[in-house]
Coordinates of C-alpha atoms and ligand atoms in Angstrom, one line a residue:
M1 CA -12.8 -9.0 -10.8
K2 CA -9.6 -6.9 -10.4
Q3 CA -6.5 -8.7 -12.1
F4 CA -2.7 -7.5 -11.0
F5 CA 0.0 -8.4 -13.3
V6 CA 3.7 -8.2 -12.3
L7 CA 6.7 -8.1 -14.3
T8 CA 9.4 -9.5 -12.2
L9 CA 12.6 -11.4 -11.9
F10 CA 11.1 -13.3 -8.9
P11 CA 7.8 -14.2 -9.6
E12 CA 7.7 -17.0 -6.8
M13 CA 8.3 -13.9 -4.3
I14 CA 5.1 -12.3 -5.6
L15 CA 2.8 -15.3 -5.7
Q16 CA 3.7 -16.8 -2.4
T17 CA 3.7 -13.8 -0.5
L18 CA 0.2 -12.8 -1.7
S19 CA -1.3 -16.3 -1.2
H20 CA -1.5 -16.1 2.4
S21 CA -4.5 -15.1 5.0
I22 CA -7.1 -12.6 3.4
L23 CA -5.7 -12.0 -0.1
G24 CA -5.1 -15.9 -0.5
R25 CA -9.0 -16.2 0.2
A26 CA -9.7 -13.3 -2.1
Q27 CA -8.0 -15.0 -5.0
K28 CA -9.7 -18.3 -4.3
E29 CA -13.1 -16.5 -4.4
G30 CA -12.1 -14.7 -7.5
H31 CA -12.4 -11.2 -5.9
I32 CA -8.9 -10.6 -7.4
Q33 CA -6.3 -12.4 -9.6
V34 CA -2.4 -12.2 -9.1
S35 CA -0.2 -13.1 -12.4
A36 CA 3.4 -12.9 -12.4
I37 CA 5.6 -12.9 -15.5
N38 CA 9.1 -13.7 -15.2
I39 CA 11.1 -11.5 -17.2
R40 CA 14.0 -13.8 -17.5
N41 CA 11.7 -15.9 -19.6
F42 CA 11.9 -13.3 -22.4
T43 CA 15.7 -13.2 -22.7
K44 CA 17.2 -14.2 -26.0
N45 CA 20.8 -14.8 -24.8
K46 CA 22.0 -18.3 -23.8
Q47 CA 23.0 -17.4 -20.5
K48 CA 19.8 -15.8 -19.8
H49 CA 21.2 -12.5 -18.7
V50 CA 18.8 -9.7 -18.3
D51 CA 21.0 -6.7 -17.3
D52 CA 24.3 -5.2 -18.9
Y53 CA 26.7 -2.6 -17.9
P54 CA 25.7 1.0 -18.1
Y55 CA 26.6 3.1 -21.1
G56 CA 29.0 5.8 -19.7
G57 CA 30.3 3.7 -17.0
G58 CA 29.6 3.7 -13.4
A59 CA 29.0 1.1 -10.5
G60 CA 26.1 -1.6 -10.9
M61 CA 24.3 -3.1 -13.6
V62 CA 21.1 -1.9 -15.7
M63 CA 18.2 -4.1 -16.6
Q64 CA 17.9 -4.3 -20.4
A65 CA 15.0 -2.8 -22.4
Q66 CA 14.2 -6.2 -24.6
P67 CA 13.1 -8.6 -22.0
I68 CA 11.0 -6.1 -20.0
Y69 CA 9.4 -5.0 -23.3
D70 CA 8.8 -8.6 -24.6
A71 CA 7.4 -9.7 -20.9
Y72 CA 5.0 -6.8 -21.4
Q73 CA 4.1 -7.7 -24.8
S74 CA 3.2 -11.1 -23.7
I75 CA 0.1 -9.8 -21.6
A76 CA -1.0 -6.9 -23.7
P77 CA -4.1 -8.6 -25.3
Q78 CA -5.1 -8.6 -21.3
T79 CA -4.0 -5.4 -20.2
K80 CA -5.0 -2.8 -23.1
G81 CA -5.7 0.6 -21.4
A82 CA -4.3 -0.6 -17.9
K83 CA -1.8 1.6 -15.9
V84 CA 1.8 0.3 -16.1
I85 CA 3.3 1.2 -12.6
Y86 CA 7.1 1.3 -12.5
L87 CA 8.3 1.1 -8.7
T88 CA 10.8 3.4 -8.0
P89 CA 11.9 5.8 -5.3
Q90 CA 11.7 8.7 -7.9
G91 CA 7.9 8.1 -8.2
R92 CA 4.8 9.7 -6.7
P93 CA 4.6 9.1 -2.8
F94 CA 2.2 6.1 -2.4
T95 CA -0.9 7.0 0.2
Q96 CA -4.3 5.8 1.0
R97 CA -5.5 8.2 -1.3
V98 CA -3.5 6.6 -4.4
A99 CA -4.6 3.1 -3.1
E100 CA -8.1 4.3 -3.7
E101 CA -7.5 5.7 -6.9
L102 CA -5.9 2.6 -8.1
A103 CA -8.8 0.3 -6.6
Q104 CA -11.0 1.9 -9.2
E105 CA -9.0 0.5 -12.2
E106 CA -10.0 -2.7 -13.7
N107 CA -6.4 -4.0 -14.3
L108 CA -3.1 -2.8 -13.0
V109 CA 0.6 -3.8 -14.5
F110 CA 3.7 -3.5 -12.2
L111 CA 7.3 -3.1 -13.3
C112 CA 9.8 -4.3 -10.7
G113 CA 13.4 -3.1 -11.2
H114 CA 16.5 -4.6 -9.8
Y115 CA 20.1 -3.7 -10.0
E116 CA 20.6 0.2 -10.7
G117 CA 17.4 0.4 -12.3
V118 CA 16.0 -0.2 -15.8
D119 CA 16.9 1.2 -19.1
E120 CA 15.2 4.4 -19.6
R121 CA 13.8 3.7 -23.3
V122 CA 11.7 0.8 -22.0
I123 CA 10.2 3.1 -19.0
E124 CA 9.6 5.8 -21.5
E125 CA 7.6 3.2 -24.0
I126 CA 5.4 1.4 -21.6
V127 CA 5.2 2.8 -18.1
T128 CA 2.3 5.1 -17.2
D129 CA 3.1 5.9 -13.5
E130 CA 5.9 5.9 -11.1
I131 CA 5.2 5.3 -7.6
S132 CA 7.4 5.3 -4.5
L133 CA 6.6 3.8 -1.1
G134 CA 9.0 6.5 0.5
D135 CA 12.4 7.7 0.5
F136 CA 14.5 4.5 0.9
V137 CA 15.9 2.1 -1.3
L138 CA 15.2 -1.8 -1.5
T139 CA 17.1 -4.3 -3.5
G140 CA 14.1 -4.7 -5.9
G141 CA 10.6 -3.5 -6.6
E142 CA 9.0 -6.7 -5.4
L143 CA 8.2 -5.8 -1.9
A144 CA 6.9 -2.2 -3.2
A145 CA 4.4 -3.9 -5.5
I146 CA 3.3 -6.4 -3.2
T147 CA 2.5 -3.6 -0.6
I148 CA 0.5 -1.6 -3.1
I149 CA -1.2 -4.9 -4.3
D150 CA -2.2 -5.5 -0.6
A151 CA -3.4 -1.9 -0.1
V152 CA -5.6 -1.7 -3.1
S153 CA -6.8 -5.3 -2.7
R154 CA -8.4 -4.5 0.8
L155 CA -10.5 -1.8 -0.9
V156 CA -11.9 -4.2 -3.6
P157 CA -15.5 -5.0 -2.8
G158 CA -15.6 -8.6 -1.1
V159 CA -12.1 -8.9 -0.2
L160 CA -12.5 -7.8 3.7
G161 CA -15.5 -9.2 5.7
K162 CA -18.3 -6.4 6.6
E163 CA -17.0 -5.8 9.9
D164 CA -13.3 -5.2 8.5
S165 CA -14.5 -2.7 6.0
F166 CA -16.1 -0.5 8.7
A167 CA -12.9 0.1 10.5
D168 CA -11.7 2.0 7.4
E169 CA -13.9 4.8 7.9
S170 CA -11.8 6.3 10.6
F171 CA -8.9 6.5 8.3
S172 CA -11.0 8.2 5.8
D173 CA -11.6 11.0 8.3
G174 CA -7.7 11.6 7.9
L175 CA -7.3 10.8 11.7
L176 CA -5.2 7.9 13.2
E177 CA -6.9 4.5 14.9
Y178 CA -8.2 5.0 18.6
P179 CA -6.5 2.4 20.8
Q180 CA -8.2 -1.3 21.0
Y181 CA -8.7 -3.5 23.9
T182 CA -10.0 -7.2 24.3
R183 CA -9.8 -9.6 27.2
P184 CA -8.6 -9.7 30.0
P185 CA -10.0 -6.6 31.7
V186 CA -6.7 -6.3 33.5
F187 CA -3.4 -6.8 32.1
H188 CA -0.1 -6.4 34.0
G189 CA -2.3 -4.0 36.3
R190 CA -3.5 -2.1 33.5
E191 CA -7.2 -1.7 33.1
V192 CA -9.3 -1.4 29.9
P193 CA -10.9 1.9 30.0
E194 CA -14.0 2.0 31.9
I195 CA -16.2 3.5 29.3
L196 CA -15.6 0.7 27.0
L197 CA -17.4 -1.6 29.4
S198 CA -20.2 0.6 30.0
G199 CA -22.3 -0.5 26.9
H200 CA -23.0 3.1 26.2
H201 CA -22.4 3.4 22.5
A202 CA -22.8 7.0 21.8
N203 CA -20.1 7.8 24.7
I204 CA -17.9 5.2 23.6
A205 CA -18.1 6.5 19.9
K206 CA -17.4 10.1 21.3
W207 CA -14.4 8.7 23.7
R208 CA -13.0 6.8 20.4
K209 CA -13.1 10.0 18.3
E210 CA -11.2 12.2 21.0
Q211 CA -8.8 9.3 21.5
S212 CA -8.2 9.3 17.7
I213 CA -7.9 13.3 17.8
I214 CA -5.4 13.2 20.7
R215 CA -3.3 10.6 19.2
T216 CA -3.1 12.3 15.8
A217 CA -2.1 15.5 17.6
K218 CA 0.9 13.5 19.5
K219 CA 2.2 11.3 17.0
R220 CA 1.2 13.0 13.7
P221 CA 0.2 16.8 13.9
D222 CA 0.8 17.1 10.3
L223 CA -2.2 14.9 9.7
L224 CA -4.7 17.4 11.5
E225 CA -4.5 19.9 8.9
Q226 CA -6.3 17.9 6.6
A227 CA -8.4 16.1 8.8
V228 CA -12.3 16.3 8.7
L229 CA -13.5 17.5 12.2
T230 CA -16.8 18.7 13.3
E231 CA -16.9 22.2 15.2
K232 CA -17.2 20.4 18.6
E233 CA -14.0 18.0 17.6
R234 CA -12.3 21.3 16.6
L235 CA -12.9 22.9 20.0
F236 CA -12.0 19.7 21.8
L237 CA -8.4 19.6 20.2
E238 CA -7.9 23.5 20.9
Q239 CA -8.9 22.6 24.5
W240 CA -6.5 19.5 24.7
K241 CA -3.8 21.5 23.1
K242 CA -4.1 24.4 26.1
E243 CA -4.0 21.5 28.6
Q244 CA -0.6 20.3 27.2
E245 CA 0.9 23.6 27.5
S246 CA 0.2 23.7 31.4
Ligands
4G0_301 C1 14.3 1.5 -9.7 C2 11.2 1.3 -5.0 C3 14.0 0.4 -8.9 C4 15.2 2.2 -9.4 C5 12.1 0.5 -5.7 C6 15.7 0.9 -7.3 C7 12.4 1.6 -3.1 C8 11.4 1.9 -4.0 C9 14.7 0.3 -7.7 C10 16.2 2.0 -8.2 C11 13.2 0.1 -5.0 C12 10.5 2.3 -3.2 C13 17.6 4.0 -8.7 C14 17.9 2.6 -6.8 C15 14.2 -0.9 -7.0 N1 13.4 0.9 -3.9 N2 10.8 3.4 -2.4 N3 14.3 -0.6 -5.6 N4 17.0 2.9 -8.1 O1 9.3 2.7 -3.3

């Protein structure tokens, strides 16, 4: 079983968001467990402040080291050897590859910062990994932690149904997904591609791979450098590119 521990000022945000749909079921069935630790419960002042003014001046507030450190110590017996991930715009970019790496870990701890960030000394003391979802700023690390927990959980055996997990194979080849269709066969005059109604599974698989290649070339040509293609698929791509020029 994989357990996620989240150090946060908004535990209900973490628990509620991850209680829905597939991840809610995964928790009920014991495939994953999510625990949220409220950093505010570890303050030592009457006003329950968790932040203070930055040394050296400047705008905004900084989260203090002590409540975060004590919150972390409260779960230490259960998280020995676990990675402690700080969600920050300064972190290593999150990708499917990183999700696959994290899915191999037994337990994971997430630290969600707020305000202008967290006192550097507690980062030095407890954080093992810094991860970023991309080059943008959120009001807190919670949405980033939730996103990573979702991406990692669906890779944990048992969380997805058999059919869902097969759908992953086409991302693992480094290509975008092929287009999907369901009933009715005509919508607003737009027909489902004939081949999908043919029942010819080998031709359908070939067509889908080609659609994935075309889509990737159109929308994310950068991904093609890393994509795993057979010689025939490479030739198909080169042919398609030539057709685009004319
Ligand atoms: C630490 C992650 C945490 C520092 C967190 C902000 C975006 C991401 C936070 C800051 C976050 C991301 C220095 C603004 C909380 N925003 N891209 N906000 N600074 O993954």
